[in-house]
Amino acid sequence: MKLSYRDKVIFICAIVIVILVAGFFLFIKPAFEDMNSAKSALESKQSEQADVQSKIDTLPQLVETLKSTASEVEEIQSYFLTEQDPYLNEQFVHEILDGDRVTVLGMETRYTSASPFTEYVVTPSNVVSYDLLIDGDLYEELPQEVYDNYNGVRYSTGSSITIGVTTMTVNYRDSIDLKNVLAFADTISEYGKTMQITSLTKAEEKDNSTGEEDGSLELKLYSIYPLNIERVMEESDTVEIVDVQETDEEAAE
């Protein structure tokens, strides 16, 4: 069938429109979808980058806080003995006994055991709560904590920590007046470490013509596993970004 010029123009226009529509759905629309997907992925990565950078920016402050805390810990742990084997504790105490000329007949040390200690807190009463204040609160407008303080409901509790406790028994021989043993007690009290004599007993009475007598000491030594402060102080406040090395499997893919 022979088409007129008008029909040919309409047919060609229809073909062009079909081609444009098909091209839009086959090429342009997927390209837009890929572009939007890439844009979303980029925004997500940029958000992650900003989050990581914000964390990196806080590192110097965190390091300074860590070092400040470590300095406080260093002072506290200086009062404690270092957690170690029983025979090392015996050597440590034996040297002090020898320095005070206490004759050691024998030593027995029990293995260090973990024991919780709670900070001792003295709770003041009615610091901000007193009779006149309570009686004058006709409409009960005071905070509940004021009433709790007044009634003794609220009280402070100390923080707790678990440390090592070593019990040691020292059998000794000293003069009747315990001159050297008492000197030993003074020495450990001045030593600045957490150890103390918990009991001092004498052996059964015997001939004291020698001017000496036997007895025993009970000691408690408090120890911790110390924090390595030097390592903490070596921490850098800068961050170096290291390129990730591709593995053989990733390279193969």
PDB file of N, CA and C in Angstrom, residues 26-95:
ATOM      1  N   LEU A  26      15.869   1.900  28.357  1.00  0.00           N
ATOM      2  CA  LEU A  26      16.974   0.957  28.261  1.00  0.00           C
ATOM      3  C   LEU A  26      18.311   1.555  28.705  1.00  0.00           C
ATOM      4  N   PHE A  27      18.497   2.848  28.509  1.00  0.00           N
ATOM      5  CA  PHE A  27      19.816   3.437  28.763  1.00  0.00           C
ATOM      6  C   PHE A  27      19.773   4.604  29.772  1.00  0.00           C
ATOM      7  N   ILE A  28      18.897   5.569  29.521  1.00  0.00           N
ATOM      8  CA  ILE A  28      18.921   6.784  30.343  1.00  0.00           C
ATOM      9  C   ILE A  28      18.441   6.513  31.762  1.00  0.00           C
ATOM     10  N   LYS A  29      17.292   5.822  31.925  1.00  0.00           N
ATOM     11  CA  LYS A  29      16.773   5.562  33.268  1.00  0.00           C
ATOM     12  C   LYS A  29      17.741   4.740  34.113  1.00  0.00           C
ATOM     13  N   PRO A  30      18.315   3.603  33.586  1.00  0.00           N
ATOM     14  CA  PRO A  30      19.312   2.874  34.386  1.00  0.00           C
ATOM     15  C   PRO A  30      20.514   3.733  34.765  1.00  0.00           C
ATOM     16  N   ALA A  31      20.908   4.628  33.818  1.00  0.00           N
ATOM     17  CA  ALA A  31      22.046   5.491  34.118  1.00  0.00           C
ATOM     18  C   ALA A  31      21.719   6.433  35.279  1.00  0.00           C
ATOM     19  N   PHE A  32      20.483   6.969  35.271  1.00  0.00           N
ATOM     20  CA  PHE A  32      20.059   7.839  36.382  1.00  0.00           C
ATOM     21  C   PHE A  32      20.022   7.055  37.702  1.00  0.00           C
ATOM     22  N   GLU A  33      19.514   5.810  37.627  1.00  0.00           N
ATOM     23  CA  GLU A  33      19.446   4.987  38.839  1.00  0.00           C
ATOM     24  C   GLU A  33      20.847   4.688  39.375  1.00  0.00           C
ATOM     25  N   ASP A  34      21.775   4.376  38.442  1.00  0.00           N
ATOM     26  CA  ASP A  34      23.160   4.123  38.872  1.00  0.00           C
ATOM     27  C   ASP A  34      23.767   5.382  39.473  1.00  0.00           C
ATOM     28  N   MET A  35      23.453   6.527  38.869  1.00  0.00           N
ATOM     29  CA  MET A  35      24.000   7.784  39.371  1.00  0.00           C
ATOM     30  C   MET A  35      23.449   8.088  40.770  1.00  0.00           C
ATOM     31  N   ASN A  36      22.137   7.876  40.954  1.00  0.00           N
ATOM     32  CA  ASN A  36      21.540   8.111  42.277  1.00  0.00           C
ATOM     33  C   ASN A  36      22.104   7.142  43.323  1.00  0.00           C
ATOM     34  N   SER A  37      22.292   5.872  42.882  1.00  0.00           N
ATOM     35  CA  SER A  37      22.868   4.893  43.795  1.00  0.00           C
ATOM     36  C   SER A  37      24.294   5.274  44.180  1.00  0.00           C
ATOM     37  N   ALA A  38      25.065   5.725  43.193  1.00  0.00           N
ATOM     38  CA  ALA A  38      26.435   6.153  43.474  1.00  0.00           C
ATOM     39  C   ALA A  38      26.450   7.374  44.376  1.00  0.00           C
ATOM     40  N   LYS A  39      25.485   8.278  44.157  1.00  0.00           N
ATOM     41  CA  LYS A  39      25.394   9.479  44.988  1.00  0.00           C
ATOM     42  C   LYS A  39      25.083   9.099  46.440  1.00  0.00           C
ATOM     43  N   SER A  40      24.150   8.157  46.627  1.00  0.00           N
ATOM     44  CA  SER A  40      23.808   7.709  47.981  1.00  0.00           C
ATOM     45  C   SER A  40      25.003   7.042  48.654  1.00  0.00           C
ATOM     46  N   ALA A  41      25.716   6.210  47.861  1.00  0.00           N
ATOM     47  CA  ALA A  41      26.895   5.547  48.415  1.00  0.00           C
ATOM     48  C   ALA A  41      27.962   6.557  48.791  1.00  0.00           C
ATOM     49  N   LEU A  42      28.127   7.589  47.943  1.00  0.00           N
ATOM     50  CA  LEU A  42      29.111   8.637  48.230  1.00  0.00           C
ATOM     51  C   LEU A  42      28.755   9.386  49.506  1.00  0.00           C
ATOM     52  N   GLU A  43      27.461   9.735  49.640  1.00  0.00           N
ATOM     53  CA  GLU A  43      27.023  10.447  50.846  1.00  0.00           C
ATOM     54  C   GLU A  43      27.233   9.587  52.096  1.00  0.00           C
ATOM     55  N   SER A  44      26.976   8.261  51.954  1.00  0.00           N
ATOM     56  CA  SER A  44      27.181   7.359  53.089  1.00  0.00           C
ATOM     57  C   SER A  44      28.652   7.305  53.479  1.00  0.00           C
ATOM     58  N   LYS A  45      29.537   7.206  52.473  1.00  0.00           N
ATOM     59  CA  LYS A  45      30.971   7.157  52.751  1.00  0.00           C
ATOM     60  C   LYS A  45      31.465   8.480  53.327  1.00  0.00           C
ATOM     61  N   GLN A  46      30.928   9.580  52.826  1.00  0.00           N
ATOM     62  CA  GLN A  46      31.316  10.877  53.369  1.00  0.00           C
ATOM     63  C   GLN A  46      30.892  11.014  54.825  1.00  0.00           C
ATOM     64  N   SER A  47      29.695  10.468  55.133  1.00  0.00           N
ATOM     65  CA  SER A  47      29.237  10.486  56.524  1.00  0.00           C
ATOM     66  C   SER A  47      30.141   9.637  57.402  1.00  0.00           C
ATOM     67  N   GLU A  48      30.528   8.453  56.897  1.00  0.00           N
ATOM     68  CA  GLU A  48      31.445   7.600  57.649  1.00  0.00           C
ATOM     69  C   GLU A  48      32.793   8.282  57.840  1.00  0.00           C
ATOM     70  N   GLN A  49      33.269   8.953  56.780  1.00  0.00           N
ATOM     71  CA  GLN A  49      34.543   9.653  56.867  1.00  0.00           C
ATOM     72  C   GLN A  49      34.483  10.763  57.926  1.00  0.00           C
ATOM     73  N   ALA A  50      33.372  11.504  57.944  1.00  0.00           N
ATOM     74  CA  ALA A  50      33.223  12.575  58.933  1.00  0.00           C
ATOM     75  C   ALA A  50      33.195  12.009  60.347  1.00  0.00           C
ATOM     76  N   ASP A  51      32.521  10.850  60.517  1.00  0.00           N
ATOM     77  CA  ASP A  51      32.450  10.224  61.831  1.00  0.00           C
ATOM     78  C   ASP A  51      33.829   9.755  62.292  1.00  0.00           C
ATOM     79  N   VAL A  52      34.568   9.113  61.352  1.00  0.00           N
ATOM     80  CA  VAL A  52      35.921   8.651  61.683  1.00  0.00           C
ATOM     81  C   VAL A  52      36.833   9.831  61.996  1.00  0.00           C
ATOM     82  N   GLN A  53      36.706  10.894  61.210  1.00  0.00           N
ATOM     83  CA  GLN A  53      37.555  12.063  61.430  1.00  0.00           C
ATOM     84  C   GLN A  53      37.261  12.717  62.774  1.00  0.00           C
ATOM     85  N   SER A  54      35.969  12.759  63.143  1.00  0.00           N
ATOM     86  CA  SER A  54      35.617  13.340  64.440  1.00  0.00           C
ATOM     87  C   SER A  54      36.219  12.530  65.585  1.00  0.00           C
ATOM     88  N   LYS A  55      36.255  11.192  65.409  1.00  0.00           N
ATOM     89  CA  LYS A  55      36.873  10.347  66.430  1.00  0.00           C
ATOM     90  C   LYS A  55      38.379  10.558  66.470  1.00  0.00           C
ATOM     91  N   ILE A  56      38.987  10.701  65.290  1.00  0.00           N
ATOM     92  CA  ILE A  56      40.431  10.949  65.239  1.00  0.00           C
ATOM     93  C   ILE A  56      40.763  12.274  65.898  1.00  0.00           C
ATOM     94  N   ASP A  57      39.913  13.277  65.688  1.00  0.00           N
ATOM     95  CA  ASP A  57      40.165  14.599  66.259  1.00  0.00           C
ATOM     96  C   ASP A  57      40.132  14.588  67.790  1.00  0.00           C
ATOM     97  N   THR A  58      39.387  13.618  68.357  1.00  0.00           N
ATOM     98  CA  THR A  58      39.309  13.551  69.822  1.00  0.00           C
ATOM     99  C   THR A  58      40.458  12.755  70.427  1.00  0.00           C
ATOM    100  N   LEU A  59      41.271  12.119  69.578  1.00  0.00           N
ATOM    101  CA  LEU A  59      42.348  11.277  70.090  1.00  0.00           C
ATOM    102  C   LEU A  59      43.340  12.037  70.966  1.00  0.00           C
ATOM    103  N   PRO A  60      43.842  13.211  70.544  1.00  0.00           N
ATOM    104  CA  PRO A  60      44.793  13.921  71.421  1.00  0.00           C
ATOM    105  C   PRO A  60      44.232  14.193  72.805  1.00  0.00           C
ATOM    106  N   GLN A  61      42.964  14.578  72.880  1.00  0.00           N
ATOM    107  CA  GLN A  61      42.352  14.834  74.177  1.00  0.00           C
ATOM    108  C   GLN A  61      42.255  13.544  74.995  1.00  0.00           C
ATOM    109  N   LEU A  62      41.893  12.437  74.323  1.00  0.00           N
ATOM    110  CA  LEU A  62      41.797  11.164  75.020  1.00  0.00           C
ATOM    111  C   LEU A  62      43.153  10.713  75.542  1.00  0.00           C
ATOM    112  N   VAL A  63      44.199  10.934  74.726  1.00  0.00           N
ATOM    113  CA  VAL A  63      45.546  10.554  75.153  1.00  0.00           C
ATOM    114  C   VAL A  63      45.974  11.365  76.367  1.00  0.00           C
ATOM    115  N   GLU A  64      45.672  12.669  76.357  1.00  0.00           N
ATOM    116  CA  GLU A  64      46.019  13.513  77.498  1.00  0.00           C
ATOM    117  C   GLU A  64      45.266  13.069  78.752  1.00  0.00           C
ATOM    118  N   THR A  65      43.985  12.727  78.575  1.00  0.00           N
ATOM    119  CA  THR A  65      43.206  12.227  79.711  1.00  0.00           C
ATOM    120  C   THR A  65      43.782  10.920  80.229  1.00  0.00           C
ATOM    121  N   LEU A  66      44.175  10.046  79.301  1.00  0.00           N
ATOM    122  CA  LEU A  66      44.768   8.763  79.675  1.00  0.00           C
ATOM    123  C   LEU A  66      46.061   8.972  80.453  1.00  0.00           C
ATOM    124  N   LYS A  67      46.893   9.888  79.989  1.00  0.00           N
ATOM    125  CA  LYS A  67      48.165  10.143  80.668  1.00  0.00           C
ATOM    126  C   LYS A  67      47.935  10.767  82.040  1.00  0.00           C
ATOM    127  N   SER A  68      46.953  11.650  82.136  1.00  0.00           N
ATOM    128  CA  SER A  68      46.644  12.271  83.431  1.00  0.00           C
ATOM    129  C   SER A  68      46.158  11.216  84.419  1.00  0.00           C
ATOM    130  N   THR A  69      45.273  10.321  83.945  1.00  0.00           N
ATOM    131  CA  THR A  69      44.776   9.244  84.805  1.00  0.00           C
ATOM    132  C   THR A  69      45.899   8.306  85.190  1.00  0.00           C
ATOM    133  N   ALA A  70      46.790   8.024  84.242  1.00  0.00           N
ATOM    134  CA  ALA A  70      47.909   7.124  84.525  1.00  0.00           C
ATOM    135  C   ALA A  70      48.816   7.706  85.608  1.00  0.00           C
ATOM    136  N   SER A  71      49.001   9.022  85.599  1.00  0.00           N
ATOM    137  CA  SER A  71      49.828   9.656  86.629  1.00  0.00           C
ATOM    138  C   SER A  71      49.199   9.485  88.005  1.00  0.00           C
ATOM    139  N   GLU A  72      47.870   9.611  88.072  1.00  0.00           N
ATOM    140  CA  GLU A  72      47.178   9.408  89.341  1.00  0.00           C
ATOM    141  C   GLU A  72      47.294   7.943  89.784  1.00  0.00           C
ATOM    142  N   VAL A  73      47.146   7.032  88.822  1.00  0.00           N
ATOM    143  CA  VAL A  73      47.260   5.606  89.132  1.00  0.00           C
ATOM    144  C   VAL A  73      48.673   5.281  89.621  1.00  0.00           C
ATOM    145  N   GLU A  74      49.673   5.908  88.996  1.00  0.00           N
ATOM    146  CA  GLU A  74      51.062   5.661  89.393  1.00  0.00           C
ATOM    147  C   GLU A  74      51.287   6.014  90.861  1.00  0.00           C
ATOM    148  N   GLU A  75      50.697   7.124  91.287  1.00  0.00           N
ATOM    149  CA  GLU A  75      50.851   7.532  92.686  1.00  0.00           C
ATOM    150  C   GLU A  75      50.161   6.541  93.618  1.00  0.00           C
ATOM    151  N   ILE A  76      48.957   6.111  93.248  1.00  0.00           N
ATOM    152  CA  ILE A  76      48.210   5.179  94.099  1.00  0.00           C
ATOM    153  C   ILE A  76      48.904   3.825  94.181  1.00  0.00           C
ATOM    154  N   GLN A  77      49.340   3.295  93.025  1.00  0.00           N
ATOM    155  CA  GLN A  77      49.917   1.965  93.035  1.00  0.00           C
ATOM    156  C   GLN A  77      51.312   1.941  93.656  1.00  0.00           C
ATOM    157  N   SER A  78      51.922   3.118  93.862  1.00  0.00           N
ATOM    158  CA  SER A  78      53.228   3.160  94.522  1.00  0.00           C
ATOM    159  C   SER A  78      53.137   2.710  95.977  1.00  0.00           C
ATOM    160  N   TYR A  79      51.927   2.763  96.557  1.00  0.00           N
ATOM    161  CA  TYR A  79      51.763   2.337  97.943  1.00  0.00           C
ATOM    162  C   TYR A  79      51.619   0.819  98.074  1.00  0.00           C
ATOM    163  N   PHE A  80      51.335   0.158  96.970  1.00  0.00           N
ATOM    164  CA  PHE A  80      51.107  -1.283  97.013  1.00  0.00           C
ATOM    165  C   PHE A  80      52.369  -2.042  96.624  1.00  0.00           C
ATOM    166  N   LEU A  81      52.477  -3.245  97.136  1.00  0.00           N
ATOM    167  CA  LEU A  81      53.532  -4.144  96.697  1.00  0.00           C
ATOM    168  C   LEU A  81      53.156  -4.738  95.342  1.00  0.00           C
ATOM    169  N   THR A  82      54.165  -5.119  94.579  1.00  0.00           N
ATOM    170  CA  THR A  82      53.915  -5.741  93.293  1.00  0.00           C
ATOM    171  C   THR A  82      53.549  -7.204  93.486  1.00  0.00           C
ATOM    172  N   GLU A  83      52.497  -7.636  92.829  1.00  0.00           N
ATOM    173  CA  GLU A  83      52.051  -9.026  92.962  1.00  0.00           C
ATOM    174  C   GLU A  83      53.136  -9.964  92.442  1.00  0.00           C
ATOM    175  N   GLN A  84      53.570 -10.898  93.292  1.00  0.00           N
ATOM    176  CA  GLN A  84      54.662 -11.786  92.927  1.00  0.00           C
ATOM    177  C   GLN A  84      54.545 -13.099  93.685  1.00  0.00           C
ATOM    178  N   ASP A  85      55.470 -14.033  93.400  1.00  0.00           N
ATOM    179  CA  ASP A  85      55.435 -15.345  94.036  1.00  0.00           C
ATOM    180  C   ASP A  85      55.711 -15.231  95.529  1.00  0.00           C
ATOM    181  N   PRO A  86      55.184 -16.184  96.337  1.00  0.00           N
ATOM    182  CA  PRO A  86      55.369 -16.131  97.789  1.00  0.00           C
ATOM    183  C   PRO A  86      56.826 -16.046  98.230  1.00  0.00           C
ATOM    184  N   TYR A  87      57.711 -16.793  97.558  1.00  0.00           N
ATOM    185  CA  TYR A  87      59.105 -16.793  98.008  1.00  0.00           C
ATOM    186  C   TYR A  87      59.753 -15.420  97.811  1.00  0.00           C
ATOM    187  N   LEU A  88      59.305 -14.668  96.811  1.00  0.00           N
ATOM    188  CA  LEU A  88      59.820 -13.318  96.607  1.00  0.00           C
ATOM    189  C   LEU A  88      59.337 -12.388  97.715  1.00  0.00           C
ATOM    190  N   ASN A  89      58.092 -12.590  98.164  1.00  0.00           N
ATOM    191  CA  ASN A  89      57.590 -11.817  99.301  1.00  0.00           C
ATOM    192  C   ASN A  89      58.400 -12.135 100.554  1.00  0.00           C
ATOM    193  N   GLU A  90      58.747 -13.414 100.721  1.00  0.00           N
ATOM    194  CA  GLU A  90      59.548 -13.804 101.880  1.00  0.00           C
ATOM    195  C   GLU A  90      60.930 -13.160 101.834  1.00  0.00           C
ATOM    196  N   GLN A  91      61.538 -13.140 100.645  1.00  0.00           N
ATOM    197  CA  GLN A  91      62.838 -12.499 100.515  1.00  0.00           C
ATOM    198  C   GLN A  91      62.758 -11.016 100.867  1.00  0.00           C
ATOM    199  N   PHE A  92      61.700 -10.374 100.404  1.00  0.00           N
ATOM    200  CA  PHE A  92      61.518  -8.951 100.650  1.00  0.00           C
ATOM    201  C   PHE A  92      61.405  -8.667 102.152  1.00  0.00           C
ATOM    202  N   VAL A  93      60.567  -9.438 102.854  1.00  0.00           N
ATOM    203  CA  VAL A  93      60.383  -9.233 104.290  1.00  0.00           C
ATOM    204  C   VAL A  93      61.637  -9.663 105.058  1.00  0.00           C
ATOM    205  N   HIS A  94      62.276 -10.722 104.596  1.00  0.00           N
ATOM    206  CA  HIS A  94      63.470 -11.211 105.283  1.00  0.00           C
ATOM    207  C   HIS A  94      64.569 -10.144 105.304  1.00  0.00           C
ATOM    208  N   GLU A  95      64.726  -9.417 104.199  1.00  0.00           N
ATOM    209  CA  GLU A  95      65.740  -8.364 104.141  1.00  0.00           C
ATOM    210  C   GLU A  95      65.467  -7.273 105.177  1.00  0.00           C
TER     211      GLU A  95
END
